Coordinates of C-alpha atoms in Angstrom, one line a residue:
M1 CA 50.3 78.6 124.5
K2 CA 49.1 78.7 120.9
F3 CA 46.6 81.4 121.5
V4 CA 45.9 84.6 123.5
F5 CA 42.7 86.5 124.1
T6 CA 42.2 89.8 122.4
A7 CA 41.2 93.1 123.9
R8 CA 37.6 92.5 122.6
F9 CA 37.3 89.3 124.6
F10 CA 38.4 91.1 127.8
W11 CA 35.9 93.9 127.2
L12 CA 33.1 91.4 126.8
L13 CA 34.3 89.6 129.9
A14 CA 34.2 92.8 131.8
G15 CA 30.6 93.2 130.7
G16 CA 29.8 89.9 132.4
L17 CA 31.4 91.2 135.6
G18 CA 29.0 94.2 135.4
L19 CA 26.1 91.7 135.3
L20 CA 27.6 89.9 138.3
S21 CA 27.5 93.1 140.3
L22 CA 23.7 93.0 140.0
G23 CA 23.7 89.8 142.0
W24 CA 23.4 92.0 145.1
I25 CA 20.0 93.0 143.9
S26 CA 18.7 89.8 142.4
S27 CA 20.0 86.3 142.6
G28 CA 18.8 85.7 139.0
A29 CA 21.6 88.0 137.8
L30 CA 24.1 85.3 139.0
Y31 CA 22.5 82.8 136.6
I32 CA 22.5 85.3 133.8
T33 CA 26.2 86.0 134.4
A34 CA 27.0 82.3 134.5
F35 CA 25.2 81.7 131.2
Y36 CA 26.8 84.8 129.7
D37 CA 30.3 83.8 130.6
A38 CA 29.7 80.2 129.4
G39 CA 28.4 81.5 126.1
L40 CA 31.5 83.8 125.8
L41 CA 33.9 80.9 126.4
L42 CA 31.9 78.7 124.0
A43 CA 32.2 81.4 121.4
A44 CA 35.9 81.7 122.0
A45 CA 36.3 77.9 121.7
T46 CA 34.3 77.9 118.4
D47 CA 36.4 80.8 117.1
F48 CA 39.5 78.8 117.9
F49 CA 38.5 75.7 116.1
L50 CA 37.0 77.5 113.1
T51 CA 40.2 79.5 112.5
E52 CA 42.1 78.7 109.4
K53 CA 44.9 76.1 109.5
P54 CA 48.5 77.0 109.1
S55 CA 48.4 75.7 105.5
S56 CA 46.1 78.6 104.7
F57 CA 49.0 81.0 104.8
R58 CA 52.5 80.9 103.2
I59 CA 55.4 82.4 105.0
E60 CA 58.8 83.1 103.2
R61 CA 62.0 84.6 104.4
L62 CA 64.2 86.1 101.7
T63 CA 67.8 87.2 102.3
E64 CA 71.0 87.7 100.4
E65 CA 73.2 84.6 100.2
R66 CA 76.0 86.5 101.9
F67 CA 75.7 89.0 104.7
A68 CA 78.3 91.8 104.9
M69 CA 79.9 92.5 108.2
G70 CA 79.5 96.0 109.5
A71 CA 76.7 96.8 107.0
N72 CA 72.9 96.8 107.2
N73 CA 71.6 93.6 105.6
E74 CA 68.0 93.4 104.5
V75 CA 65.7 90.5 105.6
E76 CA 62.3 90.3 103.9
I77 CA 59.4 88.3 105.3
K78 CA 56.5 87.6 102.8
I79 CA 53.1 86.5 104.1
T80 CA 50.6 85.2 101.5
N81 CA 47.0 85.0 102.7
L82 CA 45.4 81.9 101.0
A83 CA 42.2 82.1 103.1
R84 CA 38.9 83.6 102.0
R85 CA 38.9 86.5 104.4
K86 CA 41.0 89.5 105.3
V87 CA 43.4 88.5 108.1
T88 CA 45.5 90.7 110.5
F89 CA 48.8 89.2 111.5
I90 CA 51.5 90.0 114.1
V91 CA 54.8 88.7 112.8
K92 CA 58.0 88.0 114.8
D93 CA 61.1 86.6 113.2
E94 CA 63.8 84.7 115.1
Y95 CA 67.0 86.4 113.9
P96 CA 70.5 85.4 115.0
P97 CA 70.9 87.0 118.5
Q98 CA 74.6 87.8 117.7
M99 CA 73.4 90.4 115.2
E100 CA 72.1 93.8 116.0
L101 CA 68.5 94.4 115.0
R102 CA 68.0 97.8 113.4
N103 CA 64.1 97.8 113.4
P104 CA 61.3 96.9 115.8
R105 CA 61.3 93.1 116.5
E106 CA 57.7 92.6 115.4
V107 CA 55.1 94.1 113.0
R108 CA 51.4 94.1 112.5
L109 CA 50.2 93.5 108.9
T110 CA 46.7 93.1 107.4
A111 CA 46.5 91.0 104.2
P112 CA 43.3 90.8 102.1
A113 CA 42.2 87.4 100.8
G114 CA 44.6 86.1 98.2
R115 CA 47.1 88.9 98.6
T116 CA 50.7 89.1 99.8
R117 CA 52.1 91.5 102.3
T118 CA 55.9 92.1 102.9
W119 CA 57.8 93.1 106.0
R120 CA 61.4 94.2 105.7
Y121 CA 63.9 94.7 108.6
F122 CA 67.7 95.1 108.8
L123 CA 70.4 93.3 110.7
L124 CA 73.9 94.5 111.5
P125 CA 76.5 91.7 111.9
T126 CA 79.6 92.7 113.9
A127 CA 81.6 89.6 113.3
R128 CA 82.3 87.1 110.5
G129 CA 81.2 83.5 110.6
S130 CA 78.1 81.3 110.3
Y131 CA 74.8 82.2 112.0
G132 CA 71.4 80.6 112.2
F133 CA 67.9 82.0 111.7
G134 CA 65.1 80.3 113.7
N135 CA 61.4 80.0 112.9
T136 CA 59.0 82.7 112.0
S137 CA 56.1 83.1 114.4
V138 CA 52.8 84.5 113.2
R139 CA 49.8 85.5 115.3
L140 CA 46.5 86.0 113.4
R141 CA 43.3 87.5 114.5
T142 CA 40.4 85.0 114.5
A143 CA 37.2 85.6 112.5
M144 CA 35.2 86.7 115.6
G145 CA 38.1 88.7 116.9
L146 CA 38.1 87.0 120.3
L147 CA 41.6 85.3 120.0
W148 CA 45.0 85.6 118.5
R149 CA 46.1 82.2 117.3
Q150 CA 49.9 81.6 116.9
F151 CA 51.5 79.5 114.3
D152 CA 55.3 78.7 114.0
Y153 CA 56.6 78.3 110.4
S154 CA 59.8 76.4 109.8
T155 CA 62.0 79.0 108.1
T156 CA 65.3 78.0 109.7
R157 CA 68.4 78.6 107.6
E158 CA 72.1 79.3 108.1
V159 CA 73.7 82.5 106.7
K160 CA 77.4 83.3 106.3
V161 CA 78.7 86.7 107.3
Y162 CA 81.5 87.8 105.0
P163 CA 83.8 90.9 105.2
D164 CA 82.2 94.0 103.7
I165 CA 83.4 93.9 100.1
R166 CA 82.0 97.3 99.1
E167 CA 85.5 99.0 99.5
A168 CA 87.1 96.1 97.6
R169 CA 84.7 96.4 94.7
K170 CA 85.2 100.2 94.6
H171 CA 89.0 99.7 94.2
E172 CA 88.3 97.1 91.4
I173 CA 86.0 99.4 89.5
Y174 CA 88.3 102.4 89.7
A175 CA 91.3 100.3 88.7
H176 CA 89.3 98.9 85.7
R177 CA 88.1 102.3 84.6
N178 CA 91.6 103.9 85.0
R179 CA 90.3 106.5 87.4
R180 CA 91.5 107.9 90.7
P181 CA 89.0 106.8 93.4
E182 CA 90.0 109.2 96.1
P183 CA 92.8 111.4 97.2
G184 CA 95.9 109.2 97.8
L185 CA 95.0 106.3 95.4
R186 CA 97.3 106.0 92.4
R187 CA 96.0 105.7 88.8
M188 CA 96.5 102.2 87.4
R189 CA 97.9 102.8 83.9
V190 CA 97.9 100.2 81.2
R191 CA 101.3 101.3 79.9
G192 CA 104.2 101.4 82.3
Q193 CA 107.6 100.0 83.0
G194 CA 106.4 96.4 82.4
R195 CA 108.4 93.8 80.7
E196 CA 106.0 93.0 77.8
F197 CA 106.9 94.9 74.6
E198 CA 103.9 96.7 73.0
S199 CA 104.9 99.1 70.3
L200 CA 107.4 101.7 69.0
R201 CA 106.8 105.4 69.0
E202 CA 108.8 108.6 68.6
F203 CA 111.1 109.6 71.5
V204 CA 109.9 112.5 73.7
T205 CA 111.6 114.4 76.5
G206 CA 111.3 112.4 79.7
D207 CA 111.6 108.9 78.1
E208 CA 114.3 106.6 79.4
I209 CA 117.5 106.3 77.3
R210 CA 117.6 102.5 77.9
H211 CA 114.3 102.1 76.0
I212 CA 115.6 103.6 72.8
S213 CA 115.4 101.2 69.8
W214 CA 118.7 102.0 68.0
G215 CA 117.8 99.8 65.0
A216 CA 114.5 101.6 64.5
T217 CA 116.2 105.0 65.1
A218 CA 118.7 104.2 62.3
R219 CA 116.0 103.2 59.8
R220 CA 113.8 106.2 60.5
G221 CA 116.4 108.8 61.0
K222 CA 114.9 110.0 64.3
L223 CA 114.9 108.7 67.9
I224 CA 112.4 105.9 68.4
T225 CA 111.7 104.3 71.8
R226 CA 110.1 101.1 72.8
Q227 CA 106.7 101.2 74.6
Y228 CA 105.9 98.5 77.1
T229 CA 102.7 97.3 78.6
I230 CA 102.1 96.1 82.2
E231 CA 102.6 92.4 82.3
R232 CA 99.5 90.2 83.1
S233 CA 99.0 86.7 84.5
Q234 CA 101.6 87.3 87.3
N235 CA 101.3 85.8 90.7
V236 CA 100.1 87.7 93.8
V237 CA 100.0 85.6 97.0
V238 CA 98.7 86.9 100.3
M239 CA 100.2 85.3 103.4
L240 CA 97.8 86.1 106.3
D241 CA 98.9 85.8 109.9
T242 CA 96.1 84.8 112.2
G243 CA 98.2 84.6 115.4
R244 CA 98.2 86.4 118.8
L245 CA 99.1 89.9 117.7
M246 CA 96.3 90.0 115.2
T247 CA 93.7 89.7 118.0
A248 CA 94.3 93.4 119.0
R249 CA 91.3 95.7 118.3
I250 CA 91.5 99.0 116.4
G251 CA 88.0 100.5 116.6
D252 CA 85.3 97.9 116.1
L253 CA 87.6 95.5 114.2
T254 CA 90.5 93.3 115.0
K255 CA 93.8 93.7 113.1
L256 CA 92.9 90.4 111.4
D257 CA 89.6 91.9 110.2
H258 CA 91.4 94.9 108.7
S259 CA 93.9 92.5 107.1
I260 CA 91.1 90.4 105.6
N261 CA 89.5 93.6 104.1
A262 CA 92.9 94.5 102.6
T263 CA 93.2 90.9 101.2
L264 CA 89.9 91.2 99.4
S265 CA 90.8 94.6 98.0
I266 CA 94.0 93.3 96.5
A267 CA 92.2 90.2 95.2
Y268 CA 89.6 92.2 93.4
V269 CA 92.1 94.6 91.9
A270 CA 94.5 91.8 90.9
A271 CA 91.8 89.8 89.3
A272 CA 90.6 92.9 87.3
G273 CA 94.1 93.4 86.1
G274 CA 94.4 89.8 84.8
D275 CA 96.8 88.6 87.5
N276 CA 96.6 85.3 89.5
I277 CA 95.7 85.7 93.2
G278 CA 96.6 83.1 95.9
L279 CA 96.1 82.9 99.6
L280 CA 97.9 81.2 102.5
A281 CA 96.5 81.7 106.0
F282 CA 98.5 80.4 109.0
S283 CA 99.0 80.4 112.7
R284 CA 100.9 77.5 114.3
R285 CA 100.1 75.6 111.1
V286 CA 98.8 76.4 107.7
L287 CA 95.1 76.9 107.9
T288 CA 94.2 77.2 104.3
Y289 CA 96.0 77.5 101.0
L290 CA 94.7 78.5 97.6
P291 CA 97.2 78.2 94.7
P292 CA 97.4 81.3 92.6
R293 CA 94.7 81.4 89.9
R294 CA 93.0 84.1 87.9
G295 CA 89.3 85.1 87.5
R296 CA 86.3 86.0 89.6
D297 CA 85.8 82.4 90.7
Q298 CA 89.2 82.6 92.5
V299 CA 88.1 85.8 94.2
N300 CA 85.0 84.0 95.4
Q301 CA 87.2 81.2 96.7
V302 CA 89.3 83.6 98.6
M303 CA 86.2 85.1 100.2
E304 CA 84.9 81.7 101.1
S305 CA 88.2 80.8 102.7
L306 CA 88.3 84.0 104.8
Y307 CA 84.7 84.4 106.1
N308 CA 85.1 82.2 109.2
I309 CA 88.8 82.6 110.0
E310 CA 89.3 83.9 113.6
P311 CA 92.6 85.1 115.2
Q312 CA 94.1 82.7 117.7
M313 CA 95.9 83.4 121.0
I314 CA 99.0 81.5 119.9
E315 CA 102.3 82.5 118.3
P316 CA 102.4 81.9 114.5
S317 CA 105.0 79.6 113.0
Y318 CA 106.6 81.5 110.2
A319 CA 108.9 78.5 109.5
R320 CA 106.0 76.2 108.7
A321 CA 104.2 78.8 106.7
F322 CA 107.2 79.9 104.6
N323 CA 108.4 76.3 104.0
F324 CA 104.9 75.3 102.8
F325 CA 104.8 78.3 100.5
S326 CA 108.3 77.7 99.1
A327 CA 107.4 74.0 98.4
N328 CA 104.1 74.8 96.7
C329 CA 104.7 78.0 94.8
K330 CA 107.8 77.9 92.5
R331 CA 106.8 80.7 90.1
R332 CA 108.0 84.2 91.0
S333 CA 105.3 86.0 92.9
L334 CA 104.5 89.2 94.8
V335 CA 104.2 87.8 98.3
V336 CA 102.1 90.1 100.5
I337 CA 102.7 89.2 104.1
L338 CA 100.0 90.7 106.4
T339 CA 101.3 90.4 110.0
D340 CA 102.4 92.5 112.9
L341 CA 105.8 93.3 114.4
V342 CA 106.7 94.1 118.0
D343 CA 110.5 94.6 118.1
R344 CA 113.7 93.4 116.5
D345 CA 114.1 90.2 118.5
A346 CA 110.5 89.0 118.3
S347 CA 110.5 89.6 114.6
A348 CA 113.8 87.8 113.9
E349 CA 112.1 84.6 112.6
L350 CA 109.8 86.5 110.3
L351 CA 112.7 88.6 108.8
A352 CA 114.9 85.5 108.4
H353 CA 112.3 83.6 106.4
T354 CA 111.3 86.6 104.4
S355 CA 114.9 87.2 103.4
K356 CA 115.0 83.6 102.0
L357 CA 112.2 84.4 99.5
I358 CA 114.6 86.9 97.8
P359 CA 115.4 86.9 94.9
R360 CA 113.0 84.2 93.6
H361 CA 110.0 86.1 95.0
L362 CA 109.3 89.7 95.8
P363 CA 108.1 89.9 99.5
L364 CA 106.0 92.8 100.7
I365 CA 105.6 92.9 104.5
I366 CA 102.6 95.1 105.6
T367 CA 102.0 95.8 109.2
I368 CA 99.2 97.8 110.9
G369 CA 100.7 100.8 112.6
D370 CA 99.9 101.4 116.3
T371 CA 98.2 104.8 116.1
D372 CA 97.7 105.0 119.9
L373 CA 101.4 104.4 120.5
R374 CA 102.4 107.1 118.1
E375 CA 100.0 109.6 119.6
F376 CA 101.3 108.7 123.1
V377 CA 104.8 109.5 122.0
R378 CA 103.8 112.8 120.5
A379 CA 101.8 113.9 123.6
K380 CA 103.3 116.2 126.2
P381 CA 104.2 114.2 129.4
Q382 CA 102.2 115.2 132.5
L383 CA 104.0 113.1 135.1
P384 CA 107.6 111.9 135.5
Q385 CA 106.4 108.3 134.8
D386 CA 105.1 109.5 131.4
V387 CA 108.6 110.3 130.4
Y388 CA 109.8 106.8 131.0
R389 CA 106.7 105.3 129.3
Q390 CA 107.3 107.5 126.2
G391 CA 110.9 106.4 126.1
V392 CA 109.8 102.7 126.0
A393 CA 107.2 103.5 123.3
E394 CA 109.8 105.3 121.2
E395 CA 112.2 102.4 121.5
I396 CA 109.4 100.0 120.4
L397 CA 108.7 102.2 117.3
R398 CA 112.4 102.5 116.5
Q399 CA 112.9 98.7 116.6
R400 CA 109.8 98.2 114.5
E401 CA 111.1 100.5 111.8
E402 CA 114.5 98.9 112.0
A403 CA 113.0 95.5 111.4
L404 CA 111.2 96.8 108.3
M405 CA 114.4 98.5 107.1
R406 CA 116.2 95.2 107.1
I407 CA 113.7 93.9 104.6
R408 CA 114.1 96.9 102.4
H409 CA 117.9 96.6 102.4
A410 CA 117.6 93.0 101.4
G411 CA 115.6 93.9 98.3
G412 CA 112.1 93.4 99.6
L413 CA 109.3 95.9 100.3
A414 CA 107.8 96.9 103.6
L415 CA 105.0 99.2 104.8
D416 CA 103.7 100.2 108.2
V417 CA 100.3 101.9 107.8
P418 CA 97.3 102.9 109.9
A419 CA 94.4 100.5 109.9
G420 CA 92.1 102.9 108.1
R421 CA 94.5 103.1 105.1
L422 CA 95.6 99.5 105.0
S423 CA 93.6 98.5 101.9
L424 CA 94.4 101.8 100.1
E425 CA 98.1 101.6 100.7
L426 CA 98.2 97.9 99.7
V427 CA 96.5 98.6 96.4
N428 CA 98.8 101.6 95.8
K429 CA 101.9 99.4 96.4
Y430 CA 100.6 96.7 94.1
M431 CA 100.0 99.2 91.3
E432 CA 103.5 100.7 91.8
V433 CA 105.0 97.2 91.6
K434 CA 103.1 96.6 88.3
E435 CA 104.0 100.0 86.8
R436 CA 107.7 99.6 87.7
G437 CA 107.9 96.1 86.4
L438 CA 109.4 94.8 89.6
L439 CA 107.9 91.3 89.1

């Protein structure tokens, strides 16, 4: 139905019922009531047909091009009254039902003639992907105030929900400004143990002997050391596992969500440092591959490739992923492998292929530590069965650490960190690699 009666109409109709009660006294009251009701309905019909057309109003929905998962995203509805009278509206917007509405679903606005009124509400997306807005429905009060007429305006559009990049941008800003963002994050220095020669200076206590320039020392008659700058335009490639183990949830996010947030953090920081960033996402096959490139456009490409990737309940094929990478990326790179490990046997394929990257590339395996498992091991057993369960949990953790140690002994890097510190520790490790000149 495109209209509903207002409270004014029902109060007037109730007045007609009062006249009808007089029919017990005089039959003429029945005729008066009939004429009254007919006149009220005729007035309502006239009010309906004389109401402004949908073209007398302009409805717009304004949103950001990208929604951030886990954050409040603003939606703005603008109503412009092109009619010659003041109009009261009830506005209801068809938002994606998968998102959580943070405000009342509808609002009442009054817009004078020729003026615009704005309604803002907020949506909280809880998952990445594409979502659709529907139409915007508007009910307006007619001139006589007897009806609410409803118009549906076509404002359908699709929005994409991306990972929340606020943390990634914070890491980029602090790295760029050479500041410490929070306790635990390293300072990214311009000078370090890189390979690119920058200048000569006088030797001071603490400098490495191997950096002394003996020729300059002989000419100047005092110890002179070489100063290096951190090398730029190096490759950083993130290999992102989207297989079965990445479906596990930690808090409100899956392990894959945490890994994607870490990927964006390292992409922003690497781009700010002048390095090339690449991406390879895989499960049983390679899902997407971005060759390493530098610049903000590449970061946007990484984000575009990640917004709709979901974990799959299948085992990943490390062989296909690593063979594809080796065939398409010949230049030495820091290869960040975001995955998960269970035990020594289940991780044998990953470790075998990772070892093959050495020495051409520098692999860095990062896994999300199982906080619940560690807390269970530390807890005091209450029942005899708990002792056996804790023994199994300790063995799983031992084999997990053993698998990571094998990579370290082969010359690679490995980290096992809690989900809440994944982005932070990855950025720290990247800065350490750059400062030490490991690439």
